[in-house]
Amino acid sequence: MSTRLFIPRDTTALSLGADEVADLFLAQASDSCDVVRNGTRGMLWLEPLVEVDYEGERIAYGPVDVTDVAPLLAQGVLDRPVTESPLYQGPTEQIPFLARQQRLTFARCGVTDPLSIDDYRHHGGFTGLSKALTLDPQEIVDCVTQSGLRGRGGAAFPAGIKWQTVLTASGDRKYIVCNADEGDSGTFADRIIMEGDPFVVIEGMAIAGLAVGAEHGYIYLREEYPNAKLILDEAIALAESAGLLGDSLLGSGKTFHCEVRLAAGAYICGEETSLLESLEGKRGLVRAKPPLPAIEGLFGQPTVVNNVLTLASIPWILDSGAAGYAALGYERSKGTLAFQLAGNIKQGGLVECAFGLSLKELIEDFGNSSFSGRPLKAAQVGGPLGAYLPYSQWHLPMDYEAFAQVDAMIGHGGIVVFDDSADMGEQARFAMEFCKEESCGKCTPCRIGATRGVEVIDRIRNNQDVSNNLTLLGDLCDTMRDGSLCAMGGLTPVPVRSIMKHFGHELVSAGKESSL
Amino acid sequence: MTEREAISDIIDAHRHLEGSLLPILHAVQDRFGYLPPNSNRLIADALRVSEADVHGVISFYHYFRQRPPGKHAVSVCRAEACQAQGCRQLEAHIKTRLGIDFHDVTDDGQFSLEPVYCLGNCATGPTVRVNNTIYGRMSAEKVDRLFERLAVDTVRLLS
């Protein structure tokens, strides 16, 4: 009898040799094992994580290197749990990192074969769409509004209000655009769900289409995710053959089609109006708002632009009800968020939990502190435009408003931790350098301001007229914040200011004596 | 098939799409590894836009290239999560090892080097990409071994 193994085809697992490990199991034990290429469970420090199904219970081993395969087979890993192996992690679902999570959006991720429609159906797939097909558009939008779901891309705008605007707007046709241009460093939740459970994203888009009256959707996917592209393309073809997409959704007569469009390496195209320009085949220059994309979006038509995780949250909400979702969370941050632990962290990965737990719990309890073994110094939350938070702020609850109060943001939920060897002055300089590199160039505060920002920080770090240059840097930050057209220039000062405030001595000294 | 015919075929296969310019540019670059000098005019004529419009789009996006890449197109992540794991030192090592800066190709045409800002592999950095393969938890030693293996594979293929 064949034993079933699960070896992820997620990018992180592949980047650490999962293909080679899978090939080796098949080469050395092809008669006695079947290998399912699942998504990741999100415990990325254990990748490649090999799960063995012993009569229905999945036992985890990891991280499994190619050199571990022969010893594991010799120990009889296909017949019994090899508890004596140093790679033995016990039953997967009982690993504390996973057991402590509240998986709603990621419930299937890592459990199923991402490209098996049967697996998807068997694990609760299609139920959200089936429910939506029994409702009229206004009822679907009401359900999303009542759930309290806010946009997961970073801006946290209420999803239901955006959908209501598109539903109410009139146009020749309407569009659903899934923003899969996940460019923030420290974020990979969109990638993990697209690679690990692509049908849930497609189902969410189809429901959005029913809600607002759109029959066509685009997934705008970053070019840096070639593996996600392969999986999504295949998933869409399978979804069409299974009736999850097409001219008659689940036989209802309602139509929804979607396709993947590949981006081309411009960070700014994650900004929704820049994204729309890019989808139209143009330079990704940010548009002035108004008009809102919900009223005049793609090709001038009413358009829902939602992040991958916003859309992937929808099937659960439709199936389980708005109240169940709204009951989770903290204050006005309803439901769960997929936090991502990244950077210098021992146990990096994906943590889906209700809002409200603290940054400290995430970094210390889930993340188990630094990878290097050195003391941690700072965490940048919310991507390259997010603040660097010192340890004294790690007690903050993960809540949009609590973070806003200290001039920080949760954004897309990425948490990048740095140990005490990090040079925070260098990080401040990088914030400006990144904006200079990635600005679309349309507005002056962003385009010129970032270049000047790098120069001013260099002068400060070279001990040139430090006091006046610090004042100038503050002024420049104000100008960028108040005068930029979009969040790129508007928020670049956030990380810079957080370093000025909490790590100012590192900005001015740069290893030398300060003239202050 | 000539280069010109191949490009025209690609244009014909994609021009019906809404916002077809990016899909066309991707398909041409997938075919040739870069956008050959001829492609601008052919695309501009087919889409009834100016060559300057096409050039403007190409030059906006980091990914599109107008010169052939190395056989092994290397990108090294420069973003924060990899910085926290020492990517600045790794970047310096790769530049020294290959003897080129960003946007360059080695003299033998084997390797080209580009910066990239995040490959979504942020829990297991530093991260390097070679063509469509992504490598996590990289170090100077691992990069050396990888580049040696890639160079040897090429020699084997040629002989």
XYZ file of C-alpha atoms in Angstrom:
675
model
C 0.000 0.000 0.000
C 1.239 3.476 -0.839
C 1.851 6.026 1.871
C 0.832 9.578 1.081
C 3.448 12.312 1.482
C 2.793 16.043 1.303
C 5.704 18.165 0.065
C 4.857 21.804 -0.713
C 5.321 23.430 -4.088
C 5.237 26.842 -2.446
C 7.992 29.248 -3.506
C 9.727 29.262 -0.121
C 9.723 25.461 0.038
C 11.046 25.329 -3.527
C 13.707 27.912 -2.702
C 14.997 25.526 -0.050
C 14.973 22.395 -2.204
C 11.434 20.934 -2.018
C 11.507 19.727 -5.640
C 14.753 17.840 -5.080
C 13.369 16.305 -1.876
C 10.158 15.214 -3.631
C 12.088 13.764 -6.558
C 14.323 11.821 -4.207
C 11.403 10.266 -2.322
C 9.872 9.206 -5.624
C 13.176 7.894 -6.946
C 13.957 5.860 -3.846
C 10.473 4.673 -2.899
C 8.232 5.094 -5.930
C 6.353 1.846 -5.227
C 5.526 2.676 -1.649
C 4.686 6.396 -1.682
C 2.527 8.974 -3.437
C 3.592 12.585 -3.244
C 1.007 15.381 -3.101
C 2.453 18.811 -3.857
C 0.457 20.928 -1.421
C 0.727 24.600 -0.484
C 2.696 25.611 2.576
C 1.317 25.405 6.102
C 3.047 28.735 6.666
C 5.717 27.423 9.050
C 8.398 28.596 6.718
C 11.384 27.923 8.971
C 10.485 24.218 8.729
C 10.454 24.168 4.930
C 10.777 21.901 3.141
C 8.192 20.438 5.508
C 7.382 16.835 4.631
C 4.125 15.490 6.026
C 3.425 11.773 6.118
C -0.164 10.574 6.315
C -0.381 7.626 8.728
C -3.946 6.357 8.506
C -5.406 9.821 8.379
C -3.070 11.570 10.796
C -0.458 13.827 9.260
C 2.935 13.871 10.950
C 5.430 16.579 10.075
C 9.174 16.372 9.499
C 11.246 19.413 8.778
C 13.259 21.075 7.539
C 14.055 18.121 5.274
C 17.209 18.404 3.203
C 18.028 16.063 0.308
C 20.606 14.403 2.549
C 17.856 13.514 5.042
C 15.712 11.486 2.656
C 17.715 8.221 2.625
C 18.117 8.113 6.452
C 14.384 8.800 6.932
C 13.462 6.005 4.521
C 15.927 3.658 6.200
C 14.278 4.424 9.535
C 10.938 3.371 8.064
C 9.309 6.802 7.770
C 6.735 5.449 5.320
C 5.511 2.863 7.839
C 5.558 4.582 11.217
C 6.210 7.958 12.850
C 9.971 8.213 13.276
C 9.809 9.960 16.640
C 13.531 9.580 17.214
C 14.420 11.689 14.162
C 15.620 15.222 14.957
C 13.350 16.350 12.118
C 10.228 14.897 13.758
C 7.774 17.693 14.582
C 4.772 15.649 15.695
C 1.229 15.895 14.336
C 1.200 18.950 12.086
C -1.979 20.458 13.500
C -0.561 20.291 17.030
C 2.605 22.275 16.332
C 2.071 25.294 18.621
C 2.789 27.858 15.876
C -0.137 26.433 13.890
C -2.363 25.276 16.741
C -2.588 28.816 18.179
C -3.859 30.350 14.931
C -7.403 31.066 13.758
C -7.360 29.932 10.176
C -10.381 31.157 8.230
C -8.991 32.465 4.958
C -6.057 30.043 5.086
C -8.058 27.080 6.407
C -7.273 24.908 3.391
C -3.800 26.226 2.695
C -1.227 23.455 3.067
C -3.963 20.924 3.739
C -5.182 20.352 0.203
C -3.709 19.865 -3.239
C -4.023 23.435 -4.573
C -4.911 22.193 -8.043
C -7.518 19.604 -7.113
C -11.090 20.775 -7.579
C -12.315 17.682 -5.699
C -10.076 18.474 -2.750
C -11.337 22.047 -2.789
C -14.969 20.971 -2.828
C -14.347 18.341 -0.149
C -12.863 20.994 2.167
C -15.711 23.471 1.926
C -14.971 25.087 -1.409
C -17.812 26.535 -3.533
C -20.085 27.020 -0.525
C -19.609 30.802 -0.497
C -20.376 31.059 -4.184
C -23.387 28.736 -3.865
C -24.734 30.958 -1.116
C -24.091 34.105 -3.148
C -26.054 32.644 -6.054
C -29.137 32.502 -3.821
C -28.862 36.195 -2.924
C -29.480 39.324 -4.921
C -26.556 41.730 -5.449
C -27.607 44.116 -2.681
C -27.821 41.255 -0.196
C -24.272 40.137 -1.042
C -22.932 43.661 -0.606
C -24.830 44.012 2.683
C -23.275 40.811 3.948
C -19.761 42.095 3.178
C -20.548 45.471 4.727
C -21.897 43.882 7.902
C -18.850 41.639 8.239
C -16.730 44.750 8.799
C -14.128 43.455 6.342
C -11.604 46.164 5.482
C -9.231 46.155 2.527
C -6.270 43.926 3.274
C -3.870 45.614 0.875
C -2.926 48.189 3.463
C -5.332 51.099 3.234
C -8.010 49.221 5.237
C -10.938 50.861 3.440
C -14.250 49.114 4.197
C -14.760 46.567 1.432
C -18.553 46.742 1.572
C -18.614 50.499 0.961
C -16.353 50.111 -2.065
C -18.596 47.353 -3.442
C -21.709 49.430 -2.780
C -20.236 52.296 -4.804
C -19.557 50.003 -7.753
C -22.963 48.343 -7.479
C -24.682 51.733 -7.523
C -22.507 53.191 -10.305
C -23.659 52.822 -13.871
C -21.364 51.775 -16.691
C -21.304 49.822 -19.949
C -19.491 47.094 -18.119
C -17.859 46.681 -14.735
C -14.644 45.012 -13.661
C -13.200 43.137 -10.704
C -9.470 43.673 -10.346
C -7.525 41.558 -7.916
C -4.430 43.412 -6.791
C -1.747 40.723 -6.600
C 1.156 43.152 -6.912
C 2.372 42.286 -3.419
C 5.491 44.437 -3.484
C 6.012 45.240 0.204
C 9.094 43.596 1.596
C 8.172 41.280 4.435
C 4.850 40.284 2.902
C 4.081 36.996 1.221
C 0.542 36.120 2.348
C -0.943 36.852 -1.087
C 1.651 34.630 -2.682
C 1.021 31.820 -0.205
C -2.748 31.792 -0.771
C -2.388 32.059 -4.561
C 0.034 29.133 -4.560
C -1.648 27.160 -1.791
C -5.379 27.680 -2.407
C -5.866 29.550 -5.689
C -9.526 28.571 -6.040
C -10.507 30.605 -2.989
C -9.194 33.758 -4.688
C -11.091 32.905 -7.858
C -14.262 32.136 -5.885
C -13.963 35.473 -4.073
C -13.643 37.294 -7.381
C -16.668 35.500 -8.804
C -18.728 36.502 -5.750
C -17.557 40.108 -6.148
C -18.661 39.927 -9.770
C -22.140 38.742 -8.753
C -22.336 41.455 -6.109
C -21.601 44.442 -8.327
C -22.645 43.131 -11.743
C -19.203 42.548 -13.256
C -18.581 39.713 -15.676
C -14.873 40.108 -16.124
C -11.954 40.090 -13.713
C -8.216 40.523 -13.879
C -5.608 39.276 -11.456
C -2.749 41.761 -11.719
C 0.156 39.600 -10.588
C 3.708 40.729 -9.981
C 6.316 39.330 -12.325
C 8.486 38.377 -9.350
C 6.068 35.508 -8.609
C 6.642 33.079 -11.498
C 5.508 30.078 -9.456
C 2.213 31.751 -8.525
C 1.678 32.528 -12.214
C 1.971 28.853 -13.158
C -0.411 27.765 -10.418
C -3.001 30.496 -11.059
C -3.083 29.877 -14.803
C -3.694 26.191 -14.229
C -6.249 26.893 -11.512
C -8.232 29.200 -13.784
C -8.349 26.552 -16.520
C -9.530 23.970 -13.980
C -12.067 26.388 -12.510
C -13.532 26.967 -15.953
C -13.943 23.259 -16.544
C -15.577 22.845 -13.130
C -18.030 25.717 -13.580
C -16.462 27.901 -10.906
C -15.784 30.331 -13.734
C -17.358 30.789 -17.129
C -20.661 31.551 -18.793
C -22.767 29.794 -16.203
C -21.358 29.807 -12.672
C -22.237 26.478 -11.052
C -24.992 26.158 -13.641
C -26.742 29.382 -12.584
C -26.623 31.153 -15.937
C -24.559 33.950 -14.331
C -21.275 34.773 -16.047
C -17.815 35.524 -14.721
C -14.459 35.185 -16.459
C -11.034 36.024 -15.153
C -7.452 36.034 -16.339
C -3.988 36.720 -14.969
C -2.121 39.786 -16.202
C 1.560 39.974 -15.448
C 3.103 43.143 -14.056
C 6.644 44.158 -14.945
C 8.559 45.019 -11.815
C 7.257 48.447 -10.793
C 6.466 48.768 -7.076
C 4.165 51.726 -7.680
C 1.779 49.520 -9.665
C 0.531 48.141 -6.350
C -1.146 51.550 -5.929
C -4.611 51.022 -7.359
C -4.733 53.803 -9.935
C -1.212 53.082 -11.155
C -2.251 49.440 -11.426
C -5.216 50.383 -13.604
C -3.000 52.427 -15.925
C -0.677 49.435 -16.216
C -3.573 47.075 -16.983
C -4.606 49.471 -19.731
C -1.145 49.034 -21.243
C 0.364 52.318 -20.144
C 3.140 53.632 -17.929
C 2.053 53.114 -14.343
C 1.514 56.783 -13.530
C -0.710 57.422 -10.539
C -4.079 59.035 -11.288
C -5.449 61.900 -9.256
C -8.532 60.993 -7.211
C -11.412 61.731 -7.655
C -12.731 60.134 -9.720
C -12.582 57.017 -7.602
C -11.819 53.768 -9.437
C -15.157 52.513 -8.102
C -16.818 55.045 -10.397
C -14.269 55.509 -13.189
C -11.759 52.696 -12.995
C -10.421 50.305 -15.620
C -11.056 51.741 -19.104
C -13.185 54.371 -17.396
C -15.677 51.814 -16.077
C -16.794 51.162 -12.484
C -14.186 48.854 -10.994
C -13.660 46.995 -7.740
C -9.940 46.923 -6.953
C -9.351 44.612 -3.995
C -6.296 42.960 -2.551
C -5.912 39.174 -2.908
C -6.696 38.549 0.755
C -9.748 40.789 0.762
C -11.206 38.674 -2.028
C -10.001 35.409 -0.469
C -11.836 36.321 2.757
C -15.165 36.675 0.955
C -16.146 32.994 0.478
C -15.846 32.330 4.236
C -17.910 35.413 5.041
C -20.678 34.436 2.622
C -20.697 30.847 3.816
C -20.408 31.416 7.569
C -22.185 34.740 7.785
C -21.183 38.336 8.425
C -21.836 38.083 12.148
C -19.319 35.299 12.625
C -16.628 37.358 10.985
C -17.519 40.601 12.752
C -17.441 38.797 16.105
C -13.696 38.326 15.685
C -11.145 41.070 16.003
C -10.556 44.211 17.979
C -12.503 47.491 17.988
C -12.985 48.500 14.342
C -10.497 45.935 13.017
C -12.832 43.034 12.382
C -12.007 39.451 11.547
C -8.575 37.961 11.100
C -5.402 39.171 9.476
C -2.619 37.084 7.984
C 0.432 38.435 9.769
C 3.752 37.662 8.173
C 6.901 37.230 10.240
C 9.985 38.022 8.219
C 13.563 39.221 8.300
C 15.854 38.186 11.119
C 13.393 35.845 12.810
C 13.872 32.294 14.015
C 10.375 31.041 13.223
C 9.306 33.063 10.226
C 6.042 32.445 8.450
C 2.359 33.149 8.251
C 0.151 33.668 11.296
C -3.585 34.116 10.711
C -5.165 35.420 13.894
C -7.922 37.775 14.916
C -6.781 41.383 15.301
C -5.868 42.451 18.806
C -2.901 40.309 19.746
C 0.272 42.258 20.391
C 3.310 42.712 18.215
C 5.327 41.226 21.082
C 3.277 38.019 21.043
C 3.772 37.692 17.315
C 7.509 38.293 17.374
C 8.402 36.494 20.590
C 5.791 33.749 21.021
C 5.211 32.848 17.385
C 8.511 34.044 15.955
C 10.712 32.852 18.837
C 12.922 35.946 18.511
C 15.900 36.401 16.223
C 17.368 34.019 13.661
C 20.860 35.223 14.483
C 20.456 34.619 18.208
C 21.256 38.280 18.926
C 18.871 40.631 20.741
C 16.180 42.220 18.563
C 16.135 45.948 18.090
C 13.308 47.035 15.804
C 10.387 45.788 13.765
C 9.218 47.457 10.580
C 5.504 46.834 10.243
C 3.477 47.401 7.077
C 6.146 47.298 4.384
C 8.694 49.846 3.175
C 6.292 52.717 3.928
C 5.669 51.522 7.488
C 7.241 52.711 10.719
C 10.126 51.077 12.556
C 8.842 50.249 16.017
C 11.257 49.986 18.956
C 10.746 47.343 21.638
C 8.916 49.886 23.813
C 6.023 49.852 21.315
C 5.704 46.111 20.901
C 2.919 45.928 23.483
C 0.579 47.622 20.977
C -2.424 45.558 19.895
C -2.520 44.733 16.199
C -5.311 47.143 15.339
C -5.437 49.691 12.515
C -6.393 52.584 14.764
C -3.962 51.753 17.601
C -1.105 51.778 15.115
C -2.289 54.995 13.451
C -2.225 56.714 16.844
C 1.539 56.247 17.093
C 2.159 57.217 13.445
C 2.582 53.602 12.401
C 0.514 51.296 10.233
C -0.365 47.637 9.965
C -0.610 47.791 6.196
C -0.646 44.365 4.618
C 0.485 42.721 7.859
C 4.176 42.273 7.120
C 6.509 42.374 10.127
C 10.239 42.580 9.419
C 12.461 42.247 12.473
C 16.019 43.452 12.842
C 18.602 42.447 15.432
C 20.942 44.807 17.251
C 23.485 44.761 14.417
C 21.145 46.755 12.140
C 22.233 50.309 11.329
C 19.007 52.291 11.624
C 20.548 55.315 9.902
C 21.127 53.111 6.884
C 17.495 51.963 7.057
C 16.306 55.594 7.026
C 18.459 56.262 3.994
C 17.055 53.173 2.269
C 13.465 54.380 2.777
C 14.284 57.467 0.696
C 16.424 55.483 -1.770
C 13.573 53.042 -2.389
C 11.121 55.888 -3.031
C 13.626 57.473 -5.420
C 13.962 54.176 -7.270
C 10.250 53.385 -7.430
C 8.497 56.762 -7.659
C 6.316 56.971 -10.763
C 7.610 60.508 -11.220
C 4.270 62.226 -11.679
C 4.316 64.500 -8.651
C 7.244 66.636 -7.544
C 7.312 66.008 -3.771
C 7.821 62.296 -4.361
C 10.047 62.416 -7.436
C 12.421 65.169 -6.280
C 11.820 64.849 -2.561
C 13.118 61.298 -2.375
C 16.322 62.214 -4.210
C 16.880 65.162 -1.901
C 16.021 62.936 1.045
C 18.882 60.573 0.256
C 21.256 63.545 -0.069
C 20.188 65.142 3.204
C 20.501 61.870 5.110
C 23.948 61.335 3.607
C 24.989 64.775 4.838
C 23.664 64.026 8.309
C 25.486 60.721 8.365
C 28.665 62.478 7.252
C 28.346 64.902 10.147
C 27.832 67.935 7.915
C 25.884 70.715 9.595
C 23.809 68.109 11.401
C 21.374 70.363 13.231
C 20.284 72.328 10.158
C 20.125 69.228 8.019
C 17.897 67.496 10.545
C 15.537 70.476 10.387
C 15.652 70.301 6.612
C 14.895 66.586 6.692
C 11.870 67.257 8.891
C 10.628 69.929 6.476
C 11.169 67.626 3.541
C 9.191 64.880 5.268
C 6.313 67.323 5.834
C 6.355 68.379 2.193
C 6.311 64.806 0.929
C 3.556 63.813 3.360
C 1.325 66.786 2.558
C 2.081 67.308 -1.113
C 2.381 63.894 -2.721
C -0.312 62.514 -4.979
C -0.391 59.015 -3.484
C 0.805 56.941 -0.553
C 4.243 56.284 -2.051
C 5.550 59.805 -1.516
C 3.050 60.498 1.233
C 4.156 57.642 3.467
C 7.874 57.409 2.700
C 8.467 59.901 5.544
C 6.848 57.451 8.009
C 9.819 55.066 8.380
C 12.225 58.019 8.250
C 10.405 59.905 10.988
C 10.111 56.800 13.158
C 13.885 56.402 13.012
C 14.423 60.121 13.738
C 12.175 59.736 16.762
C 13.204 56.378 18.212
C 16.692 55.766 16.849
C 17.843 59.354 16.293
C 21.268 58.729 17.796
C 21.980 56.142 15.087
C 20.965 58.531 12.347
C 23.290 61.289 13.486
C 26.290 59.363 14.738
C 26.831 56.760 11.993
C 29.687 55.434 14.056
C 31.269 58.876 14.461
C 31.021 61.596 17.060
C 27.986 63.782 16.594
C 28.408 67.527 16.247
C 25.042 68.075 17.918
C 11.103 32.146 -39.020
C 12.731 35.571 -39.000
C 12.759 37.733 -35.909
C 10.347 40.080 -37.594
C 7.876 37.310 -38.418
C 8.086 35.939 -34.895
C 7.318 39.340 -33.405
C 4.427 39.870 -35.819
C 2.988 36.488 -34.867
C 3.177 37.392 -31.199
C 1.450 40.710 -31.844
C -1.310 38.999 -33.813
C -1.851 36.473 -31.034
C -2.345 39.182 -28.383
C -3.653 42.339 -30.056
C -7.309 41.441 -29.433
C -6.773 41.678 -25.668
C -7.867 44.717 -23.706
C -4.764 46.708 -22.806
C -2.660 44.435 -24.971
C 0.675 46.264 -24.787
C 2.058 44.647 -21.637
C 1.026 41.113 -22.657
C 2.725 41.678 -26.032
C 5.923 42.993 -24.448
C 5.992 40.048 -22.044
C 5.503 37.559 -24.865
C 8.246 39.125 -26.990
C 10.650 39.183 -24.051
C 9.762 35.578 -23.160
C 10.619 34.574 -26.739
C 13.895 36.470 -27.164
C 15.030 37.137 -23.598
C 14.808 40.871 -24.325
C 12.974 43.294 -26.594
C 14.826 43.376 -29.926
C 15.297 46.833 -31.541
C 12.797 45.933 -34.256
C 9.967 45.264 -31.861
C 9.144 48.878 -30.948
C 8.154 49.898 -34.458
C 6.241 46.702 -35.191
C 4.259 46.959 -31.966
C 3.639 50.682 -32.377
C 2.321 50.214 -35.924
C 0.057 47.328 -34.936
C -1.437 49.127 -31.937
C -1.615 52.481 -33.749
C 0.436 54.334 -31.189
C 3.743 56.122 -31.598
C 7.102 54.448 -31.095
C 7.683 56.961 -28.324
C 4.605 55.631 -26.532
C 5.942 52.089 -26.696
C 9.387 53.218 -25.594
C 7.833 55.152 -22.717
C 6.102 52.037 -21.436
C 9.191 49.847 -21.834
C 11.396 52.299 -19.984
C 8.922 52.709 -17.122
C 9.079 49.068 -16.047
C 12.243 47.617 -14.532
C 11.542 44.157 -15.924
C 11.587 45.014 -19.608
C 15.043 45.001 -21.125
C 16.359 46.138 -24.474
C 19.664 44.268 -24.324
C 20.085 40.483 -24.066
C 20.528 39.218 -20.494
C 23.161 36.713 -19.476
C 22.397 33.056 -19.928
C 21.819 33.037 -16.188
C 19.874 36.179 -15.285
C 20.647 36.757 -11.606
C 18.561 39.052 -9.404
C 19.479 39.730 -5.817
C 16.862 41.022 -3.401
C 17.733 44.400 -1.867
C 14.615 44.936 0.257
C 14.244 45.241 4.018
C 13.537 41.635 5.015
C 16.651 40.488 3.180
C 18.604 43.469 4.561
C 17.827 42.174 8.047
C 19.536 38.951 6.976
C 22.627 40.520 5.456
C 21.756 41.040 1.780
C 23.939 44.149 1.537
C 27.047 42.031 2.127
C 25.726 39.328 -0.190
C 25.124 41.879 -2.944
C 28.713 43.145 -2.610
C 30.009 39.591 -2.742
C 28.023 38.759 -5.886
C 29.235 41.900 -7.651
C 32.850 41.064 -6.803
C 32.453 37.434 -7.713
C 30.884 38.159 -11.112
C 32.994 41.269 -11.680
C 29.968 43.298 -12.785
C 27.611 45.910 -11.363
C 23.817 45.942 -11.585
C 22.365 46.015 -15.127
C 25.572 44.494 -16.565
C 26.404 41.210 -18.270
C 29.652 39.290 -17.782
C 32.031 39.356 -20.758
C 31.403 35.691 -21.506
C 27.641 36.309 -21.575
C 27.037 33.774 -18.814
C 25.661 35.989 -16.047
C 23.751 39.240 -15.830
C 22.858 40.988 -12.599
C 19.776 42.998 -11.613
C 18.494 44.374 -8.317
C 15.046 43.248 -7.232
C 12.887 44.599 -4.439
C 11.287 41.564 -2.868
C 10.690 38.068 -4.185
C 8.135 37.223 -1.482
C 10.571 34.866 0.239
C 10.978 37.131 3.241
C 11.066 34.578 6.074
C 14.018 32.701 4.598
C 16.261 35.386 3.131
C 18.573 36.521 1.785
C 17.049 35.557 -1.528
C 18.481 35.303 -5.016
C 16.683 34.515 -8.268
C 18.281 32.942 -11.336
C 15.944 32.977 -14.334
C 12.703 31.585 -12.854
C 14.247 29.717 -9.925
C 14.319 31.261 -6.460
C 16.931 30.388 -3.834
C 16.417 31.101 -0.129
C 18.750 31.359 2.864
C 21.640 32.259 0.596
C 25.163 33.015 1.761
C 28.395 33.905 0.017
C 29.431 30.241 0.050
C 26.085 29.006 -1.307
C 26.123 31.620 -4.065
C 29.655 30.550 -5.048
C 28.594 26.913 -5.227
C 25.457 27.805 -7.208
C 27.339 29.908 -9.756
C 29.989 27.206 -10.152
C 27.310 24.613 -10.769
C 25.507 26.810 -13.316
C 28.768 27.546 -15.167
C 29.676 23.831 -15.215
C 26.208 22.896 -16.493
C 26.689 25.321 -19.363
C 30.071 23.821 -20.278
C 28.503 20.370 -20.207
C 25.691 21.453 -22.498
C 28.105 22.973 -24.984
C 30.468 20.000 -25.142
